[in-house]
Amino acid sequence: MRDKKTFYLHVIIMLCIMFCGWIIPPFHASITPLGMRAIGIFFGVIYGWMMLDLLLPSLVGIFAVGWSGFYSVSGALSTAWGGNTTIQFAVFLMVIDYMNTSGMSDWMARWAINLKFAQKNVWNLILVIYYIGFFIACMTNGVLSNVVLWGFCSKIFEECGITKEDKLPTYFLSGLLITAMIGSSLFPWQTVPLAAMNGYLSITGQALDPAWFFACRFPCAFLFVFAVWAFMRWVIRPDVSKLQNGMNNVREVVTVRAIRVPELVGFVAVAVLLLGVCVPTFLPDSLLKSVLKALGATGIGSLIVIVFGILHYEGKPLMDIAATFRRLNWTLLAVVACTIPLCNFIEADECGIVAAITSVLGPTLNHLNVVVYCAFVVIFITLVTQVTHNVVLCAIMTPILIPISTMVGINPAVVTAMIISPCMTAVMMPAASANAAFIYGLTDWVDNKHMLKCNGMIVLMSIVFTLCFLPYYLFIS
C-alpha cells in the first residue's frame, strides 16, 4: 500500500511540471509559447510514469493536452481513444488475450522445453527457453511471454531448490526480460513498432510496409537472442549447478500434452493475421489485394474477434468477448492512447519543437558520415530509453530523426527500423518499459542490485551488437 502523503506529493509535482510551460518563456527562437506547454506536459507525464504508475499520468496527460489550446479536451480525448492506432492496439490485445486463455502459449512452452535438445544440458534448456520466449513475444507481447514462461521456470527452480539467494533467478530473468522485449519488436501490432510506424507515417505521409519491416528487423532480433544467451553463459557465468543436478525434474514439472481445438484455431488465426497484414505487398492487383488493403490490420483483427465470438466449442464460444474486454490491459492501452495526442502536439509546426531540435542537431549531425551518425543514434536512444518509457521515446524521436537522417543520406525507413533495437533495451528502470516493471516486481526472486548490474552489462553489449549490425542496415538501405 503506497503512502498517501508521498502519493499526493508526486501528483502535485507532476501537475506543476506539466503546467509550468504556461509561465516559462521559450528558451529557443523556434519554440513558441504553445511549444513550452507541450514540453511541460511531456516531462510531467514522464515524471508521473517514473514516480507514480503508468495509468494515472497517461489520463492526466491526455486532459492536459486538451487544456493546452492545441486541442480541445474533447478533441484530445477523441484523438487518444478514437484513433486507428488505439483501436488497432485494443483489437490486437483481445487476440493476444485469446492466445493466453486458450492455452496456446502454454502448449508452445511445454512443447519447446521438452525437446531433446533442451534436455541435453542446462544451457541448452536456457537457450530454448529464451527462444520460445522470443517467439511467444513475437505473436503476443513481451509481458505475456514473461508471465507464461516464468510460470514454468519458477516451478523448475523450486523443484531444484534454487532461491533468490542463488542469484541464478535474477540473471536468468534478466535474459528472459531482454529476449522477450526484442521479440515484441517485429510486427505492427506491438507497441514500440506501432509508435515508430506512426511516426514514420506522420513525417513521410506513407505507411511503412510491414513485410519489409519484418524482413529488416528479424535477422537482427533473432541473432540478438543468441548473443544474450552467449553473454550469459560465457561472460556473466551464473552458477547453474543446482539446475544441472535437477534436470531430471524438468520433464516432471513441464509435461507435454496434446494440442486442443481452441489452440489449433488460435494458431490458424495468427497465420491469417500475419498473412493478411504482410501478403498484400506481394500480391498483384486483384480483388483479394483490394479487400485486404481495405480491411487493414485493424479490420482483419476485428474479423478474427468476431469469428471467435461466433464459433462454439463444447457449448461455449471460443472467445467470451465481454470477458475479454474486461481483461484488457487498460494501463498499457492508456499509455498508447496518451502518446498519440501528445506526440502530435510535440511534432506540430505551431510548437516549433522539431524545428528547434533540427536546428540544433542538424548542422552538427549533417556533417557526420553515415556510420558515425547511426552510431550516435543507437547510443543516444539506448541511454535515454533507460530513464524514459520506450514507447514514448520511440514515438517522439522517430519523427525528429527522420528529417535529419534524410539530410545525412539514409533511407528513413531503415532509420525507423534501426531505432527500435535500442528502444527495446529499456531494462534499467521499472518505468522504462512494461516488461521491466513486471520483472522488477518479482521481488521474491529478483535481487535488484544484481539485476541492475546484469542489465547494465547487457545494455552495453546491446550497443556493441547493434553497431556491429550497422553494415546490414546500411546495405538494405
Coordinates of C-alpha atoms in Angstrom, one line a residue:
M1 CA 0.0 0.0 0.0
R2 CA 1.5 3.3 -1.1
D3 CA 1.9 6.2 1.3
K4 CA -0.8 8.8 0.8
K5 CA 1.4 11.8 1.6
T6 CA 4.1 10.7 -0.8
F7 CA 1.5 9.9 -3.5
Y8 CA -0.1 13.3 -3.3
L9 CA 3.3 15.0 -3.3
H10 CA 4.2 13.2 -6.5
V11 CA 0.9 14.2 -8.0
I12 CA 1.4 17.8 -7.1
I13 CA 5.0 17.8 -8.6
M14 CA 3.7 16.1 -11.8
L15 CA 1.0 18.8 -12.2
C16 CA 3.5 21.6 -11.5
I17 CA 5.9 20.2 -14.1
M18 CA 3.0 19.8 -16.6
F19 CA 1.7 23.3 -16.3
C20 CA 5.0 25.2 -15.8
G21 CA 5.0 25.6 -19.6
W22 CA 2.2 28.1 -19.2
I23 CA 4.5 30.6 -17.3
I24 CA 8.1 29.8 -18.5
P25 CA 9.1 31.8 -21.6
P26 CA 10.5 30.0 -24.7
F27 CA 14.3 29.3 -24.5
H28 CA 14.8 29.0 -28.2
A29 CA 13.8 31.2 -31.1
S30 CA 12.0 28.4 -32.9
I31 CA 9.9 27.3 -29.9
T32 CA 6.6 29.0 -29.4
P33 CA 4.6 29.5 -26.1
L34 CA 2.5 26.6 -27.2
G35 CA 5.6 24.6 -27.6
M36 CA 6.6 25.3 -24.0
R37 CA 3.3 23.9 -22.9
A38 CA 4.0 20.7 -24.9
I39 CA 7.4 20.4 -23.3
G40 CA 6.0 20.8 -19.8
I41 CA 3.2 18.2 -20.3
F42 CA 5.8 15.8 -21.8
F43 CA 8.1 16.0 -18.8
G44 CA 5.2 16.0 -16.4
V45 CA 4.0 12.7 -17.9
I46 CA 7.5 11.2 -17.8
Y47 CA 7.8 12.2 -14.1
G48 CA 4.4 10.7 -13.3
W49 CA 5.3 7.4 -15.0
M50 CA 8.6 7.2 -13.1
M51 CA 7.2 8.1 -9.6
L52 CA 3.6 7.0 -9.7
D53 CA 2.4 4.5 -12.2
L54 CA 1.6 4.4 -15.9
L55 CA -2.2 4.8 -15.9
L56 CA -2.9 8.0 -13.9
P57 CA -0.2 10.2 -15.6
S58 CA -1.4 9.0 -19.0
L59 CA -5.0 10.0 -18.3
V60 CA -3.9 13.4 -16.9
G61 CA -1.6 13.9 -19.9
I62 CA -4.5 13.5 -22.3
F63 CA -6.5 16.1 -20.4
A64 CA -3.5 18.4 -20.2
V65 CA -3.0 18.3 -24.0
G66 CA -6.7 19.2 -24.3
W67 CA -6.3 22.2 -22.0
S68 CA -3.2 23.4 -23.8
G69 CA -5.1 25.1 -26.6
F70 CA -3.7 22.8 -29.3
Y71 CA -6.7 20.5 -28.9
S72 CA -10.0 21.0 -27.1
V73 CA -10.5 18.5 -24.3
S74 CA -13.0 16.5 -26.4
G75 CA -10.6 16.7 -29.3
A76 CA -7.7 15.3 -27.3
L77 CA -9.9 12.5 -25.9
S78 CA -11.2 11.5 -29.4
T79 CA -7.7 11.6 -30.8
A80 CA -6.4 9.5 -28.0
W81 CA -9.2 6.9 -27.7
G82 CA -10.8 7.1 -31.1
G83 CA -7.9 7.0 -33.5
N84 CA -7.0 3.9 -35.6
T85 CA -3.8 3.3 -33.6
T86 CA -5.6 2.9 -30.3
I87 CA -8.4 0.8 -31.7
Q88 CA -5.9 -1.4 -33.6
F89 CA -4.0 -2.0 -30.4
A90 CA -7.1 -2.8 -28.4
V91 CA -8.2 -5.3 -31.1
F92 CA -4.8 -7.0 -31.0
L93 CA -4.9 -7.1 -27.2
M94 CA -8.1 -9.1 -27.5
V95 CA -6.4 -11.5 -29.9
I96 CA -3.4 -11.8 -27.6
D97 CA -5.8 -12.5 -24.6
Y98 CA -7.2 -15.4 -26.6
M99 CA -3.8 -16.8 -27.1
N100 CA -3.3 -16.8 -23.4
T101 CA -6.7 -18.0 -22.2
S102 CA -6.9 -20.7 -24.9
G103 CA -3.6 -22.3 -23.8
M104 CA -1.7 -21.6 -27.0
S105 CA 1.3 -20.0 -25.2
D106 CA 1.2 -22.8 -22.6
W107 CA 1.3 -25.5 -25.2
M108 CA 4.2 -23.8 -27.1
A109 CA 6.3 -23.5 -23.9
R110 CA 5.6 -27.2 -22.9
W111 CA 6.5 -28.4 -26.4
A112 CA 9.7 -26.5 -26.6
I113 CA 11.0 -27.3 -23.1
N114 CA 10.6 -31.0 -23.8
L115 CA 12.6 -31.0 -27.0
K116 CA 15.5 -33.5 -26.8
F117 CA 18.0 -30.6 -27.5
A118 CA 16.7 -28.8 -24.4
Q119 CA 17.1 -31.9 -22.2
K120 CA 20.8 -32.4 -23.0
N121 CA 22.2 -29.8 -20.6
V122 CA 21.2 -26.8 -18.7
W123 CA 22.5 -24.2 -21.1
N124 CA 20.6 -25.8 -24.0
L125 CA 17.5 -25.6 -21.8
I126 CA 18.1 -21.9 -21.2
L127 CA 18.7 -21.2 -24.9
V128 CA 15.4 -22.9 -25.8
I129 CA 13.5 -21.0 -23.1
Y130 CA 14.9 -17.7 -24.4
Y131 CA 13.9 -18.5 -27.9
I132 CA 10.4 -19.8 -27.0
G133 CA 10.0 -16.5 -25.1
F134 CA 11.2 -14.6 -28.1
F135 CA 8.6 -16.4 -30.4
I136 CA 5.7 -16.1 -27.9
A137 CA 6.5 -12.4 -27.7
C138 CA 6.6 -12.2 -31.5
M139 CA 3.0 -13.4 -31.6
T140 CA 1.7 -11.7 -28.5
N141 CA 3.7 -9.3 -26.4
G142 CA 6.8 -9.4 -24.1
V143 CA 4.9 -9.2 -20.8
L144 CA 2.7 -12.1 -21.7
S145 CA 5.7 -14.1 -22.8
N146 CA 7.4 -13.4 -19.5
V147 CA 4.3 -14.3 -17.5
V148 CA 3.8 -17.6 -19.3
L149 CA 7.5 -18.7 -19.1
W150 CA 8.1 -17.6 -15.6
G151 CA 5.1 -19.7 -14.5
F152 CA 7.0 -22.8 -15.7
C153 CA 10.5 -21.7 -14.8
S154 CA 9.6 -20.7 -11.2
K155 CA 8.3 -24.2 -10.7
I156 CA 11.5 -25.7 -12.1
F157 CA 13.7 -23.5 -9.8
E158 CA 11.6 -24.6 -6.8
E159 CA 11.9 -28.2 -7.7
C160 CA 15.7 -27.8 -7.9
G161 CA 15.9 -26.0 -4.6
I162 CA 17.0 -22.7 -6.2
T163 CA 16.2 -19.5 -4.3
K164 CA 16.7 -15.7 -4.7
E165 CA 20.0 -16.0 -2.8
D166 CA 21.5 -18.3 -5.5
K167 CA 21.4 -15.3 -7.9
L168 CA 20.5 -17.6 -10.8
P169 CA 16.9 -16.5 -11.0
T170 CA 18.0 -12.8 -11.1
Y171 CA 20.4 -13.4 -14.0
F172 CA 18.0 -15.8 -15.8
L173 CA 15.2 -13.2 -15.6
S174 CA 17.5 -10.5 -16.9
G175 CA 18.0 -12.5 -20.1
L176 CA 14.3 -13.5 -20.3
L177 CA 13.4 -9.8 -20.0
I178 CA 15.5 -8.6 -22.8
T179 CA 14.8 -11.5 -25.2
A180 CA 11.1 -11.1 -24.8
M181 CA 11.4 -7.4 -25.4
I182 CA 13.3 -8.0 -28.6
G183 CA 10.7 -10.5 -29.7
S184 CA 8.0 -7.9 -29.3
S185 CA 9.6 -5.6 -31.9
L186 CA 8.8 -7.2 -35.2
F187 CA 5.1 -6.6 -36.0
P188 CA 2.9 -3.6 -36.3
W189 CA 0.5 -4.7 -33.5
Q190 CA 3.2 -4.3 -30.9
T191 CA 3.6 -1.0 -29.0
V192 CA 7.1 0.2 -30.0
P193 CA 6.9 -0.8 -33.7
L194 CA 3.4 0.8 -33.8
A195 CA 4.8 4.0 -32.4
A196 CA 7.7 4.0 -34.8
M197 CA 5.5 3.3 -37.8
N198 CA 3.0 6.0 -36.7
G199 CA 5.9 8.5 -36.6
Y200 CA 7.2 7.4 -40.0
L201 CA 3.7 7.9 -41.4
S202 CA 3.3 11.4 -39.9
I203 CA 6.5 12.6 -41.5
T204 CA 6.6 10.8 -44.9
G205 CA 2.9 10.5 -45.5
Q206 CA 3.4 6.9 -46.4
A207 CA 2.8 3.7 -44.4
L208 CA 5.8 1.5 -43.7
D209 CA 5.5 -1.8 -45.4
P210 CA 5.0 -4.5 -42.6
A211 CA 6.6 -7.3 -44.7
W212 CA 9.7 -5.2 -45.4
F213 CA 9.8 -4.1 -41.8
F214 CA 9.8 -7.7 -40.6
A215 CA 12.4 -8.8 -43.1
C216 CA 14.6 -5.9 -41.9
R217 CA 14.2 -6.5 -38.2
F218 CA 14.0 -10.3 -37.9
P219 CA 17.7 -11.2 -38.6
C220 CA 19.0 -8.7 -36.0
A221 CA 16.4 -9.7 -33.4
F222 CA 16.9 -13.4 -33.9
L223 CA 20.7 -13.3 -33.6
F224 CA 20.4 -10.9 -30.6
V225 CA 18.7 -13.6 -28.6
F226 CA 21.6 -15.9 -29.2
A227 CA 24.0 -13.1 -28.3
V228 CA 22.3 -12.6 -24.9
W229 CA 22.4 -16.3 -24.2
A230 CA 26.2 -16.4 -25.1
F231 CA 26.8 -13.4 -23.0
M232 CA 25.1 -15.0 -20.0
R233 CA 26.9 -18.3 -20.5
W234 CA 30.5 -17.0 -21.0
V235 CA 30.6 -13.5 -19.5
I236 CA 28.0 -13.4 -16.7
R237 CA 28.6 -17.1 -15.9
P238 CA 26.0 -17.7 -13.2
D239 CA 26.2 -20.9 -11.0
V240 CA 23.9 -23.4 -12.7
S241 CA 25.0 -26.5 -10.7
K242 CA 21.7 -26.8 -8.8
L243 CA 19.7 -26.6 -12.0
Q244 CA 22.0 -29.1 -13.8
N245 CA 21.6 -31.5 -10.9
G246 CA 17.8 -31.2 -11.1
M247 CA 17.5 -31.6 -14.8
N248 CA 15.6 -34.9 -14.3
N249 CA 12.8 -33.0 -12.6
V250 CA 12.2 -30.7 -15.6
R251 CA 10.1 -33.3 -17.5
E252 CA 8.0 -34.0 -14.4
V253 CA 7.3 -30.2 -13.9
V254 CA 6.7 -29.3 -17.5
T255 CA 4.9 -32.3 -19.2
V256 CA 3.9 -32.4 -22.8
R257 CA 0.2 -32.5 -23.7
A258 CA -1.8 -32.9 -26.9
I259 CA -2.9 -29.7 -28.7
R260 CA -6.6 -28.8 -28.2
V261 CA -9.0 -27.5 -30.8
P262 CA -9.1 -23.9 -29.4
E263 CA -5.3 -23.7 -29.5
L264 CA -5.2 -25.1 -33.1
V265 CA -7.8 -22.5 -34.1
G266 CA -5.7 -19.8 -32.5
F267 CA -2.6 -20.8 -34.5
V268 CA -4.7 -20.6 -37.7
A269 CA -5.9 -17.2 -36.7
V270 CA -2.4 -16.0 -36.1
A271 CA -1.3 -17.3 -39.5
V272 CA -4.3 -15.5 -41.1
L273 CA -3.5 -12.3 -39.3
L274 CA 0.2 -12.4 -40.4
L275 CA -0.7 -13.3 -44.0
G276 CA -3.4 -10.7 -44.1
V277 CA -1.0 -7.9 -43.0
C278 CA 2.1 -8.9 -45.0
V279 CA 0.9 -10.7 -48.1
P280 CA -0.8 -7.8 -49.9
T281 CA 2.6 -6.3 -50.5
F282 CA 3.5 -9.3 -52.8
L283 CA 0.1 -9.8 -54.5
P284 CA -0.7 -8.5 -58.0
D285 CA -3.5 -6.0 -58.3
S286 CA -6.7 -8.0 -57.7
L287 CA -9.9 -8.1 -55.7
L288 CA -8.2 -10.0 -52.9
K289 CA -5.5 -7.4 -52.6
S290 CA -8.0 -4.6 -52.6
V291 CA -10.1 -6.3 -49.9
L292 CA -7.1 -7.0 -47.6
K293 CA -5.8 -3.4 -48.0
A294 CA -9.2 -2.0 -47.3
L295 CA -9.5 -4.1 -44.1
G296 CA -6.0 -3.4 -42.9
A297 CA -4.6 -4.9 -39.8
T298 CA -7.4 -3.4 -37.6
G299 CA -10.1 -4.9 -39.8
I300 CA -8.5 -8.3 -40.0
G301 CA -8.0 -8.4 -36.3
S302 CA -11.6 -7.3 -35.7
L303 CA -12.9 -10.1 -38.0
I304 CA -10.9 -12.7 -36.1
V305 CA -12.5 -11.4 -32.8
I306 CA -16.0 -11.6 -34.4
V307 CA -15.4 -15.1 -35.7
F308 CA -14.1 -16.3 -32.3
G309 CA -17.3 -14.9 -30.7
I310 CA -19.5 -16.8 -33.2
L311 CA -17.7 -20.2 -33.2
H312 CA -18.5 -22.5 -30.3
Y313 CA -16.6 -25.4 -28.9
E314 CA -18.0 -27.7 -26.2
G315 CA -21.1 -25.5 -25.8
K316 CA -19.1 -22.3 -25.3
P317 CA -17.9 -19.6 -27.7
L318 CA -14.2 -19.7 -28.4
M319 CA -13.9 -16.1 -27.1
D320 CA -16.2 -14.6 -24.5
I321 CA -15.9 -11.1 -26.0
A322 CA -17.4 -9.3 -22.9
A323 CA -15.0 -11.1 -20.5
T324 CA -12.1 -10.5 -22.9
F325 CA -12.9 -6.8 -23.0
R326 CA -12.9 -6.6 -19.2
R327 CA -9.5 -8.3 -19.1
L328 CA -7.9 -5.8 -21.5
N329 CA -4.7 -4.2 -20.2
W330 CA -6.1 -0.7 -19.8
T331 CA -2.9 0.6 -18.4
L332 CA -0.9 -0.3 -21.5
L333 CA -3.8 0.9 -23.7
A334 CA -3.8 4.3 -21.8
V335 CA -0.1 4.7 -22.4
V336 CA -0.6 4.2 -26.2
A337 CA -3.6 6.5 -26.2
C338 CA -1.7 9.2 -24.4
T339 CA 1.3 9.1 -26.8
I340 CA -0.9 9.9 -29.8
P341 CA -2.2 13.4 -29.0
L342 CA 1.0 14.2 -27.0
C343 CA 3.3 13.3 -29.9
N344 CA 1.0 15.1 -32.4
F345 CA 1.3 18.1 -30.1
I346 CA 5.1 18.0 -29.8
E347 CA 5.5 17.4 -33.6
A348 CA 3.2 20.3 -34.6
D349 CA 4.7 23.1 -36.6
E350 CA 2.8 25.6 -34.2
C351 CA 5.1 24.4 -31.4
G352 CA 8.4 24.7 -33.1
I353 CA 10.0 21.9 -31.1
V354 CA 11.0 19.7 -34.0
A355 CA 12.4 22.8 -35.8
A356 CA 14.4 23.8 -32.7
I357 CA 15.9 20.3 -32.3
T358 CA 16.6 20.1 -36.0
S359 CA 18.3 23.5 -36.0
V360 CA 20.5 22.5 -33.0
L361 CA 21.4 18.9 -34.1
G362 CA 21.1 19.3 -37.8
P363 CA 24.2 21.4 -38.5
T364 CA 26.3 19.0 -36.4
L365 CA 24.8 15.7 -37.4
N366 CA 24.5 16.7 -41.1
H367 CA 28.3 16.8 -41.4
L368 CA 28.8 13.3 -39.9
N369 CA 29.3 10.4 -42.1
V370 CA 26.6 7.8 -42.2
V371 CA 28.3 5.3 -39.9
V372 CA 29.1 7.9 -37.2
Y373 CA 25.5 9.3 -37.4
C374 CA 24.0 5.8 -37.0
A375 CA 26.3 5.1 -34.1
F376 CA 25.2 8.3 -32.4
V377 CA 21.5 7.5 -32.8
V378 CA 22.0 4.0 -31.4
I379 CA 24.0 5.1 -28.4
F380 CA 21.7 8.1 -27.7
I381 CA 18.5 6.2 -27.9
T382 CA 19.9 3.3 -25.8
L383 CA 20.9 5.6 -23.0
V384 CA 17.8 7.8 -22.9
T385 CA 15.4 4.9 -23.1
Q386 CA 16.7 3.7 -19.7
V387 CA 15.1 6.7 -18.0
T388 CA 12.2 7.4 -20.4
H389 CA 9.4 5.0 -21.3
N390 CA 10.4 3.3 -24.5
V391 CA 7.1 3.7 -26.3
V392 CA 7.0 7.4 -25.8
L393 CA 10.7 7.9 -26.7
C394 CA 10.2 6.0 -29.9
A395 CA 7.0 7.9 -30.8
I396 CA 8.8 11.2 -30.3
M397 CA 12.3 10.6 -31.6
T398 CA 11.2 8.8 -34.9
P399 CA 9.7 11.9 -36.5
I400 CA 12.6 14.0 -35.2
L401 CA 15.3 11.8 -36.5
I402 CA 13.8 11.0 -39.9
P403 CA 14.3 14.5 -41.4
I404 CA 17.9 14.6 -40.1
S405 CA 18.5 11.1 -41.5
T406 CA 17.3 12.3 -44.9
M407 CA 19.8 15.1 -44.8
V408 CA 22.6 12.6 -43.9
G409 CA 21.5 10.4 -46.8
I410 CA 19.9 7.4 -45.1
N411 CA 16.6 5.8 -46.1
P412 CA 14.1 7.0 -43.4
A413 CA 12.5 3.5 -43.4
V414 CA 15.8 2.0 -42.4
V415 CA 16.3 4.5 -39.6
T416 CA 12.8 3.8 -38.3
A417 CA 13.6 0.1 -38.2
M418 CA 17.0 0.7 -36.6
I419 CA 15.7 3.0 -33.8
I420 CA 13.6 0.1 -32.5
S421 CA 16.5 -2.0 -31.4
P422 CA 17.9 0.4 -28.8
C423 CA 14.3 1.2 -27.7
M424 CA 13.8 -2.4 -26.8
T425 CA 16.7 -2.3 -24.3
A426 CA 14.7 -0.3 -21.8
V427 CA 15.5 -2.6 -18.8
M428 CA 17.4 -0.5 -16.2
M429 CA 14.3 1.1 -14.6
P430 CA 10.9 -0.3 -13.9
A431 CA 9.3 2.8 -15.5
A432 CA 11.3 2.3 -18.7
S433 CA 9.0 -0.4 -20.1
A434 CA 6.1 -2.6 -19.1
N435 CA 8.3 -5.7 -19.3
A436 CA 10.9 -4.2 -16.9
A437 CA 8.1 -3.3 -14.4
F438 CA 6.9 -6.9 -14.4
I439 CA 10.3 -8.4 -13.9
Y440 CA 11.4 -6.0 -11.2
G441 CA 8.1 -6.7 -9.4
L442 CA 9.1 -10.4 -8.8
T443 CA 10.7 -9.4 -5.5
D444 CA 10.7 -13.0 -4.2
W445 CA 13.1 -14.0 -6.9
V446 CA 14.9 -10.8 -8.1
D447 CA 17.9 -9.2 -6.3
N448 CA 17.6 -5.6 -7.6
K449 CA 21.3 -4.8 -7.1
H450 CA 22.4 -7.8 -9.2
M451 CA 19.6 -7.2 -11.7
L452 CA 20.8 -3.7 -12.3
K453 CA 24.4 -4.8 -12.7
C454 CA 23.4 -7.6 -15.1
N455 CA 21.0 -5.4 -17.1
G456 CA 23.7 -2.7 -17.3
M457 CA 26.2 -5.1 -18.8
I458 CA 23.5 -6.4 -21.3
V459 CA 22.7 -2.8 -22.3
L460 CA 26.4 -2.2 -23.1
M461 CA 26.5 -5.5 -25.0
S462 CA 23.4 -4.5 -27.0
I463 CA 25.1 -1.2 -28.1
V464 CA 28.1 -3.2 -29.4
F465 CA 25.8 -5.8 -31.1
T466 CA 23.6 -3.1 -32.8
L467 CA 26.7 -1.2 -34.0
C468 CA 28.1 -4.5 -35.5
F469 CA 24.8 -4.8 -37.3
L470 CA 25.0 -1.4 -38.9
P471 CA 26.5 -2.7 -42.2
Y472 CA 23.4 -4.8 -42.6
Y473 CA 21.1 -1.8 -42.1
L474 CA 23.1 0.3 -44.5
F475 CA 23.2 -2.5 -47.1
I476 CA 19.4 -2.8 -47.2
S477 CA 19.0 1.0 -47.4

